[in-house]
Amino acid sequence: MRKLDTKTIVVASHNSGKIAEIADLIGPFGFSARSARELNFAEPEETGTTFEQNAAIKALASAHASGLPSLSDDSGLVIDALDGAPGVYTANWAENADGSRDFAMAMAKVEQALADKGAMAPSQRRARFVSVLCLAWPDGHTEMFRGEVEGAIAAAPRGTSGFGYDPIFQPEGHERTFGEMTAEEKHGWRPGQQQALSHRARAFKLFVETCLDA
Ligand code: IMP
């Protein structure tokens, strides 16, 4: 287990929703964090078949390009009734032929796939969001942190907060979808607090406990 001994890191992502959430989470720790997107790093191809593999590909590409420790996030929605789909292909489900992303279309695809399975009752729509954060150093060392949040796919999209599939994910024990929560409510975590809510905040909490002397 390696500690992070610098206050400058790169957030190895080109996804503005993720970059904003990681910036929120890391803010209180006094880091100067720039993103792979603003540094114009090439987006590596995600050729892995697990969240861990893809997280490592992104973090290592950024660590090598920048010479700085880099923190990536590979995440996705895992739906039981769809045998774990879209899983590591969650971003691909939103892709148009021209490479742009359309999450209204992706959420409609999820709904259609569930309808095709006859999965209309909440108990048949169990799902979880998974986030694997990888911290990679330029010498190739990596540390991984996995966070998951259980929930269900809502009957229809609700809310306009957050990003991606947030409007259709209702975390267990909550009445609102992530799309109806503020960023703070979705993270459900502040430094020093025991519990976090979102998959990303849960993984981030493990990163803090492992790599930071916080
Ligand atoms: P990745 O860049 O391959 O990790 O893609 C992850 C996909 O999962 C993207 O399409 C995201 O929109 C979606 N996703 C991951 N985390 C969240 C989240 O917190 N809310 C909504 N969608 C998410």
PDB file of C-alpha atoms and ligand atoms in Angstrom:
ATOM      1  CA  MET A   1       0.000   0.000   0.000  1.00  0.00           C
ATOM      2  CA  ARG A   2       1.530   3.292  -1.114  1.00  0.00           C
ATOM      3  CA  LYS A   3       0.690   6.713   0.329  1.00  0.00           C
ATOM      4  CA  LEU A   4       0.286   9.765  -1.850  1.00  0.00           C
ATOM      5  CA  ASP A   5       3.088  12.184  -0.909  1.00  0.00           C
ATOM      6  CA  THR A   6       2.310  15.016  -3.302  1.00  0.00           C
ATOM      7  CA  LYS A   7      -0.550  17.501  -3.377  1.00  0.00           C
ATOM      8  CA  THR A   8      -0.631  17.667  -7.159  1.00  0.00           C
ATOM      9  CA  ILE A   9      -2.481  14.980  -9.068  1.00  0.00           C
ATOM     10  CA  VAL A  10      -4.203  14.525 -12.403  1.00  0.00           C
ATOM     11  CA  VAL A  11      -7.808  13.369 -12.578  1.00  0.00           C
ATOM     12  CA  ALA A  12      -7.517  10.853 -15.406  1.00  0.00           C
ATOM     13  CA  SER A  13     -10.878  11.505 -17.019  1.00  0.00           C
ATOM     14  CA  HIS A  14     -12.465  13.249 -19.992  1.00  0.00           C
ATOM     15  CA  ASN A  15     -15.996  12.942 -18.537  1.00  0.00           C
ATOM     16  CA  SER A  16     -17.077  16.308 -17.134  1.00  0.00           C
ATOM     17  CA  GLY A  17     -19.647  14.764 -14.752  1.00  0.00           C
ATOM     18  CA  LYS A  18     -17.015  12.549 -13.149  1.00  0.00           C
ATOM     19  CA  ILE A  19     -14.390  15.315 -13.108  1.00  0.00           C
ATOM     20  CA  ALA A  20     -16.822  17.590 -11.245  1.00  0.00           C
ATOM     21  CA  GLU A  21     -17.652  14.899  -8.664  1.00  0.00           C
ATOM     22  CA  ILE A  22     -14.002  13.995  -8.055  1.00  0.00           C
ATOM     23  CA  ALA A  23     -13.124  17.707  -7.760  1.00  0.00           C
ATOM     24  CA  ASP A  24     -15.908  18.030  -5.141  1.00  0.00           C
ATOM     25  CA  LEU A  25     -14.670  15.025  -3.185  1.00  0.00           C
ATOM     26  CA  ILE A  26     -10.983  15.931  -3.280  1.00  0.00           C
ATOM     27  CA  GLY A  27     -11.548  19.668  -2.644  1.00  0.00           C
ATOM     28  CA  PRO A  28     -11.410  19.498   1.173  1.00  0.00           C
ATOM     29  CA  PHE A  29      -7.977  17.793   1.048  1.00  0.00           C
ATOM     30  CA  GLY A  30      -6.207  20.790  -0.513  1.00  0.00           C
ATOM     31  CA  PHE A  31      -5.127  19.145  -3.758  1.00  0.00           C
ATOM     32  CA  SER A  32      -4.330  20.897  -6.938  1.00  0.00           C
ATOM     33  CA  ALA A  33      -6.052  18.589  -9.419  1.00  0.00           C
ATOM     34  CA  ARG A  34      -6.082  19.092 -13.168  1.00  0.00           C
ATOM     35  CA  SER A  35      -7.919  16.776 -15.491  1.00  0.00           C
ATOM     36  CA  ALA A  36      -6.698  14.745 -18.456  1.00  0.00           C
ATOM     37  CA  ARG A  37      -9.374  16.589 -20.412  1.00  0.00           C
ATOM     38  CA  GLU A  38      -7.985  20.075 -19.716  1.00  0.00           C
ATOM     39  CA  LEU A  39      -4.430  18.840 -20.301  1.00  0.00           C
ATOM     40  CA  ASN A  40      -5.547  17.547 -23.725  1.00  0.00           C
ATOM     41  CA  PHE A  41      -4.270  14.020 -23.109  1.00  0.00           C
ATOM     42  CA  ALA A  42      -5.424  11.451 -25.650  1.00  0.00           C
ATOM     43  CA  GLU A  43      -8.279   9.311 -24.361  1.00  0.00           C
ATOM     44  CA  PRO A  44      -6.953   5.735 -24.153  1.00  0.00           C
ATOM     45  CA  GLU A  45      -9.057   2.927 -25.577  1.00  0.00           C
ATOM     46  CA  GLU A  46     -10.848   1.013 -22.825  1.00  0.00           C
ATOM     47  CA  THR A  47     -10.067  -2.508 -23.917  1.00  0.00           C
ATOM     48  CA  GLY A  48     -10.546  -4.224 -20.547  1.00  0.00           C
ATOM     49  CA  THR A  49     -13.430  -6.471 -19.592  1.00  0.00           C
ATOM     50  CA  THR A  50     -13.500  -5.404 -15.927  1.00  0.00           C
ATOM     51  CA  PHE A  51     -13.864  -2.029 -14.210  1.00  0.00           C
ATOM     52  CA  GLU A  52     -10.442  -2.621 -12.627  1.00  0.00           C
ATOM     53  CA  GLN A  53      -8.712  -3.188 -15.963  1.00  0.00           C
ATOM     54  CA  ASN A  54     -10.216  -0.083 -17.559  1.00  0.00           C
ATOM     55  CA  ALA A  55      -9.495   2.056 -14.496  1.00  0.00           C
ATOM     56  CA  ALA A  56      -5.833   0.957 -14.638  1.00  0.00           C
ATOM     57  CA  ILE A  57      -5.589   1.698 -18.390  1.00  0.00           C
ATOM     58  CA  LYS A  58      -6.825   5.270 -17.836  1.00  0.00           C
ATOM     59  CA  ALA A  59      -4.781   6.032 -14.707  1.00  0.00           C
ATOM     60  CA  LEU A  60      -1.531   4.616 -16.136  1.00  0.00           C
ATOM     61  CA  ALA A  61      -1.950   6.485 -19.448  1.00  0.00           C
ATOM     62  CA  SER A  62      -2.359   9.755 -17.549  1.00  0.00           C
ATOM     63  CA  ALA A  63       0.481   9.039 -15.098  1.00  0.00           C
ATOM     64  CA  HIS A  64       2.848   8.336 -17.988  1.00  0.00           C
ATOM     65  CA  ALA A  65       1.707  11.400 -19.978  1.00  0.00           C
ATOM     66  CA  SER A  66       1.935  13.788 -17.006  1.00  0.00           C
ATOM     67  CA  GLY A  67       4.686  12.344 -14.827  1.00  0.00           C
ATOM     68  CA  LEU A  68       2.269  12.830 -11.911  1.00  0.00           C
ATOM     69  CA  PRO A  69       0.139  10.476  -9.809  1.00  0.00           C
ATOM     70  CA  SER A  70      -3.174  10.131 -11.603  1.00  0.00           C
ATOM     71  CA  LEU A  71      -6.595   9.123 -10.319  1.00  0.00           C
ATOM     72  CA  SER A  72      -9.054   7.502 -12.716  1.00  0.00           C
ATOM     73  CA  ASP A  73     -12.610   6.279 -12.307  1.00  0.00           C
ATOM     74  CA  ASP A  74     -14.156   3.431 -14.253  1.00  0.00           C
ATOM     75  CA  SER A  75     -17.778   3.005 -13.463  1.00  0.00           C
ATOM     76  CA  GLY A  76     -21.082   1.696 -14.678  1.00  0.00           C
ATOM     77  CA  LEU A  77     -24.538   0.435 -14.003  1.00  0.00           C
ATOM     78  CA  VAL A  78     -24.988  -3.293 -13.319  1.00  0.00           C
ATOM     79  CA  ILE A  79     -28.579  -4.518 -13.696  1.00  0.00           C
ATOM     80  CA  ASP A  80     -29.452  -7.974 -12.338  1.00  0.00           C
ATOM     81  CA  ALA A  81     -32.351  -8.662 -14.753  1.00  0.00           C
ATOM     82  CA  LEU A  82     -30.000  -7.913 -17.672  1.00  0.00           C
ATOM     83  CA  ASP A  83     -27.341 -10.327 -16.410  1.00  0.00           C
ATOM     84  CA  GLY A  84     -25.122  -7.458 -15.308  1.00  0.00           C
ATOM     85  CA  ALA A  85     -25.508  -5.289 -18.440  1.00  0.00           C
ATOM     86  CA  PRO A  86     -24.643  -2.611 -19.344  1.00  0.00           C
ATOM     87  CA  GLY A  87     -21.735  -3.044 -16.849  1.00  0.00           C
ATOM     88  CA  VAL A  88     -18.381  -2.032 -18.309  1.00  0.00           C
ATOM     89  CA  TYR A  89     -20.249  -1.035 -21.482  1.00  0.00           C
ATOM     90  CA  THR A  90     -22.422   1.573 -19.726  1.00  0.00           C
ATOM     91  CA  ALA A  91     -20.846   4.470 -21.646  1.00  0.00           C
ATOM     92  CA  ASN A  92     -21.144   2.577 -24.955  1.00  0.00           C
ATOM     93  CA  TRP A  93     -24.908   2.241 -24.550  1.00  0.00           C
ATOM     94  CA  ALA A  94     -25.090   6.047 -24.796  1.00  0.00           C
ATOM     95  CA  GLU A  95     -22.968   6.331 -27.936  1.00  0.00           C
ATOM     96  CA  ASN A  96     -24.369   7.581 -31.230  1.00  0.00           C
ATOM     97  CA  ALA A  97     -22.876   6.564 -34.578  1.00  0.00           C
ATOM     98  CA  ASP A  98     -20.937   9.878 -34.688  1.00  0.00           C
ATOM     99  CA  GLY A  99     -19.346   9.196 -31.283  1.00  0.00           C
ATOM    100  CA  SER A 100     -21.479  11.734 -29.374  1.00  0.00           C
ATOM    101  CA  ARG A 101     -23.357  10.575 -26.259  1.00  0.00           C
ATOM    102  CA  ASP A 102     -27.088  10.643 -25.643  1.00  0.00           C
ATOM    103  CA  PHE A 103     -28.120   9.555 -22.163  1.00  0.00           C
ATOM    104  CA  ALA A 104     -31.856   9.991 -22.758  1.00  0.00           C
ATOM    105  CA  MET A 105     -31.443   7.370 -25.478  1.00  0.00           C
ATOM    106  CA  ALA A 106     -29.323   5.166 -23.210  1.00  0.00           C
ATOM    107  CA  MET A 107     -31.931   5.319 -20.416  1.00  0.00           C
ATOM    108  CA  ALA A 108     -34.654   4.455 -22.951  1.00  0.00           C
ATOM    109  CA  LYS A 109     -32.554   1.448 -24.038  1.00  0.00           C
ATOM    110  CA  VAL A 110     -32.344   0.280 -20.429  1.00  0.00           C
ATOM    111  CA  GLU A 111     -36.117   0.638 -20.073  1.00  0.00           C
ATOM    112  CA  GLN A 112     -36.712  -1.287 -23.312  1.00  0.00           C
ATOM    113  CA  ALA A 113     -34.350  -4.080 -22.247  1.00  0.00           C
ATOM    114  CA  LEU A 114     -36.152  -4.368 -18.883  1.00  0.00           C
ATOM    115  CA  ALA A 115     -39.578  -4.322 -20.595  1.00  0.00           C
ATOM    116  CA  ASP A 116     -38.389  -7.100 -22.949  1.00  0.00           C
ATOM    117  CA  LYS A 117     -37.611  -9.174 -19.848  1.00  0.00           C
ATOM    118  CA  GLY A 118     -40.994  -8.298 -18.307  1.00  0.00           C
ATOM    119  CA  ALA A 119     -39.119  -6.661 -15.418  1.00  0.00           C
ATOM    120  CA  MET A 120     -41.596  -3.969 -14.383  1.00  0.00           C
ATOM    121  CA  ALA A 121     -41.909  -4.501 -10.584  1.00  0.00           C
ATOM    122  CA  PRO A 122     -39.279  -2.716  -8.448  1.00  0.00           C
ATOM    123  CA  SER A 123     -38.079  -6.089  -7.096  1.00  0.00           C
ATOM    124  CA  GLN A 124     -37.253  -7.162 -10.676  1.00  0.00           C
ATOM    125  CA  ARG A 125     -35.318  -3.969 -11.358  1.00  0.00           C
ATOM    126  CA  ARG A 126     -32.486  -4.351  -8.858  1.00  0.00           C
ATOM    127  CA  ALA A 127     -29.258  -2.678  -9.919  1.00  0.00           C
ATOM    128  CA  ARG A 128     -26.068  -1.226  -8.553  1.00  0.00           C
ATOM    129  CA  PHE A 129     -23.697   1.518  -9.583  1.00  0.00           C
ATOM    130  CA  VAL A 130     -20.036   0.481  -9.396  1.00  0.00           C
ATOM    131  CA  SER A 131     -17.035   2.782  -9.334  1.00  0.00           C
ATOM    132  CA  VAL A 132     -13.435   1.615  -9.362  1.00  0.00           C
ATOM    133  CA  LEU A 133     -10.930   4.365  -8.672  1.00  0.00           C
ATOM    134  CA  CYS A 134      -7.338   3.671  -9.649  1.00  0.00           C
ATOM    135  CA  LEU A 135      -4.443   5.774  -8.439  1.00  0.00           C
ATOM    136  CA  ALA A 136      -1.392   5.201 -10.646  1.00  0.00           C
ATOM    137  CA  TRP A 137       2.136   6.547 -10.307  1.00  0.00           C
ATOM    138  CA  PRO A 138       4.506   7.223 -13.232  1.00  0.00           C
ATOM    139  CA  ASP A 139       6.620   4.185 -12.179  1.00  0.00           C
ATOM    140  CA  GLY A 140       3.631   1.908 -12.856  1.00  0.00           C
ATOM    141  CA  HIS A 141       2.499   1.289  -9.265  1.00  0.00           C
ATOM    142  CA  THR A 142      -1.301   1.214  -8.857  1.00  0.00           C
ATOM    143  CA  GLU A 143      -3.787   1.165  -5.990  1.00  0.00           C
ATOM    144  CA  MET A 144      -7.476   0.303  -6.605  1.00  0.00           C
ATOM    145  CA  PHE A 145     -10.607   1.186  -4.661  1.00  0.00           C
ATOM    146  CA  ARG A 146     -14.066  -0.205  -5.417  1.00  0.00           C
ATOM    147  CA  GLY A 147     -17.336   1.356  -4.294  1.00  0.00           C
ATOM    148  CA  GLU A 148     -20.867   0.082  -4.961  1.00  0.00           C
ATOM    149  CA  VAL A 149     -24.345   1.357  -4.188  1.00  0.00           C
ATOM    150  CA  GLU A 150     -27.414  -0.876  -4.381  1.00  0.00           C
ATOM    151  CA  GLY A 151     -30.692   0.379  -5.757  1.00  0.00           C
ATOM    152  CA  ALA A 152     -33.320  -0.071  -8.429  1.00  0.00           C
ATOM    153  CA  ILE A 153     -34.073   1.273 -11.890  1.00  0.00           C
ATOM    154  CA  ALA A 154     -36.935   3.772 -11.553  1.00  0.00           C
ATOM    155  CA  ALA A 155     -40.105   3.335 -13.620  1.00  0.00           C
ATOM    156  CA  ALA A 156     -39.194   6.507 -15.542  1.00  0.00           C
ATOM    157  CA  PRO A 157     -36.332   9.042 -15.432  1.00  0.00           C
ATOM    158  CA  ARG A 158     -36.730  11.629 -12.652  1.00  0.00           C
ATOM    159  CA  GLY A 159     -34.674  14.765 -11.972  1.00  0.00           C
ATOM    160  CA  THR A 160     -32.121  16.792 -13.872  1.00  0.00           C
ATOM    161  CA  SER A 161     -29.148  16.864 -11.460  1.00  0.00           C
ATOM    162  CA  GLY A 162     -25.948  14.928 -11.877  1.00  0.00           C
ATOM    163  CA  PHE A 163     -25.024  13.236 -15.117  1.00  0.00           C
ATOM    164  CA  GLY A 164     -25.358  10.078 -17.159  1.00  0.00           C
ATOM    165  CA  TYR A 165     -27.875   7.590 -15.817  1.00  0.00           C
ATOM    166  CA  ASP A 166     -28.579   9.482 -12.554  1.00  0.00           C
ATOM    167  CA  PRO A 167     -32.307  10.094 -13.343  1.00  0.00           C
ATOM    168  CA  ILE A 168     -33.127   6.351 -13.447  1.00  0.00           C
ATOM    169  CA  PHE A 169     -31.140   5.182 -10.411  1.00  0.00           C
ATOM    170  CA  GLN A 170     -32.924   5.140  -7.062  1.00  0.00           C
ATOM    171  CA  PRO A 171     -30.576   4.112  -4.249  1.00  0.00           C
ATOM    172  CA  GLU A 172     -31.931   1.666  -1.679  1.00  0.00           C
ATOM    173  CA  GLY A 173     -33.558   3.376   1.309  1.00  0.00           C
ATOM    174  CA  HIS A 174     -34.158   6.615  -0.596  1.00  0.00           C
ATOM    175  CA  GLU A 175     -37.278   7.995  -2.235  1.00  0.00           C
ATOM    176  CA  ARG A 176     -35.438  10.095  -4.792  1.00  0.00           C
ATOM    177  CA  THR A 177     -33.259   9.168  -7.743  1.00  0.00           C
ATOM    178  CA  PHE A 178     -29.689  10.463  -7.972  1.00  0.00           C
ATOM    179  CA  GLY A 179     -31.070  12.866 -10.599  1.00  0.00           C
ATOM    180  CA  GLU A 180     -33.269  14.422  -7.899  1.00  0.00           C
ATOM    181  CA  MET A 181     -30.425  14.860  -5.378  1.00  0.00           C
ATOM    182  CA  THR A 182     -27.925  17.659  -5.003  1.00  0.00           C
ATOM    183  CA  ALA A 183     -24.298  16.665  -5.518  1.00  0.00           C
ATOM    184  CA  GLU A 184     -23.810  16.735  -1.733  1.00  0.00           C
ATOM    185  CA  GLU A 185     -26.755  14.420  -1.153  1.00  0.00           C
ATOM    186  CA  LYS A 186     -25.560  12.026  -3.850  1.00  0.00           C
ATOM    187  CA  HIS A 187     -22.041  11.845  -2.350  1.00  0.00           C
ATOM    188  CA  GLY A 188     -23.602  11.564   1.112  1.00  0.00           C
ATOM    189  CA  TRP A 189     -20.139  12.032   2.565  1.00  0.00           C
ATOM    190  CA  ARG A 190     -17.778  14.562   4.084  1.00  0.00           C
ATOM    191  CA  PRO A 191     -14.252  13.894   5.333  1.00  0.00           C
ATOM    192  CA  GLY A 192     -14.333  12.134   8.676  1.00  0.00           C
ATOM    193  CA  GLN A 193     -17.868  10.834   8.216  1.00  0.00           C
ATOM    194  CA  GLN A 194     -18.530   7.077   8.530  1.00  0.00           C
ATOM    195  CA  GLN A 195     -20.973   6.570   5.662  1.00  0.00           C
ATOM    196  CA  ALA A 196     -20.989   7.601   2.029  1.00  0.00           C
ATOM    197  CA  LEU A 197     -23.839   7.082  -0.427  1.00  0.00           C
ATOM    198  CA  SER A 198     -22.726   7.099  -4.058  1.00  0.00           C
ATOM    199  CA  HIS A 199     -20.494   4.407  -5.507  1.00  0.00           C
ATOM    200  CA  ARG A 200     -17.892   7.066  -6.314  1.00  0.00           C
ATOM    201  CA  ALA A 201     -17.929   8.594  -2.817  1.00  0.00           C
ATOM    202  CA  ARG A 202     -17.629   5.096  -1.287  1.00  0.00           C
ATOM    203  CA  ALA A 203     -14.593   4.308  -3.447  1.00  0.00           C
ATOM    204  CA  PHE A 204     -13.167   7.752  -2.706  1.00  0.00           C
ATOM    205  CA  LYS A 205     -13.523   7.197   1.048  1.00  0.00           C
ATOM    206  CA  LEU A 206     -11.390   4.025   0.694  1.00  0.00           C
ATOM    207  CA  PHE A 207      -8.815   6.013  -1.306  1.00  0.00           C
ATOM    208  CA  VAL A 208      -8.658   8.633   1.472  1.00  0.00           C
ATOM    209  CA  GLU A 209      -8.294   5.982   4.181  1.00  0.00           C
ATOM    210  CA  THR A 210      -5.581   4.123   2.260  1.00  0.00           C
ATOM    211  CA  CYS A 211      -3.491   6.747   0.495  1.00  0.00           C
ATOM    212  CA  LEU A 212      -3.948  10.001   2.416  1.00  0.00           C
ATOM    213  CA  ASP A 213      -2.918  10.784   5.957  1.00  0.00           C
ATOM    214  CA  ALA A 214      -6.298  12.398   6.504  1.00  0.00           C
TER     215      ALA A 214
HETATM  216  P1  IMP B   1     -16.628   4.960 -18.131  1.00  0.00           P
HETATM  217  O1  IMP B   1     -16.095   6.281 -18.566  1.00  0.00           O
HETATM  218  O2  IMP B   1     -16.308   3.841 -19.059  1.00  0.00           O
HETATM  219  O3  IMP B   1     -16.269   4.656 -16.724  1.00  0.00           O
HETATM  220  O4  IMP B   1     -18.196   5.139 -18.249  1.00  0.00           O
HETATM  221  C1  IMP B   1     -19.038   5.088 -17.152  1.00  0.00           C
HETATM  222  C2  IMP B   1     -20.465   5.242 -17.628  1.00  0.00           C
HETATM  223  O5  IMP B   1     -21.321   5.040 -16.514  1.00  0.00           O
HETATM  224  C3  IMP B   1     -20.765   6.615 -18.168  1.00  0.00           C
HETATM  225  O6  IMP B   1     -21.622   6.480 -19.258  1.00  0.00           O
HETATM  226  C4  IMP B   1     -21.487   7.310 -17.055  1.00  0.00           C
HETATM  227  O7  IMP B   1     -22.449   8.191 -17.511  1.00  0.00           O
HETATM  228  C5  IMP B   1     -22.107   6.182 -16.262  1.00  0.00           C
HETATM  229  N1  IMP B   1     -21.982   6.532 -14.844  1.00  0.00           N
HETATM  230  C6  IMP B   1     -20.930   6.271 -14.031  1.00  0.00           C
HETATM  231  N2  IMP B   1     -21.114   6.815 -12.825  1.00  0.00           N
HETATM  232  C7  IMP B   1     -22.302   7.444 -12.889  1.00  0.00           C
HETATM  233  C8  IMP B   1     -23.000   8.224 -11.949  1.00  0.00           C
HETATM  234  O8  IMP B   1     -22.564   8.505 -10.826  1.00  0.00           O
HETATM  235  N3  IMP B   1     -24.189   8.696 -12.370  1.00  0.00           N
HETATM  236  C9  IMP B   1     -24.694   8.451 -13.617  1.00  0.00           C
HETATM  237  N4  IMP B   1     -24.062   7.749 -14.541  1.00  0.00           N
HETATM  238  C10 IMP B   1     -22.854   7.239 -14.179  1.00  0.00           C
END
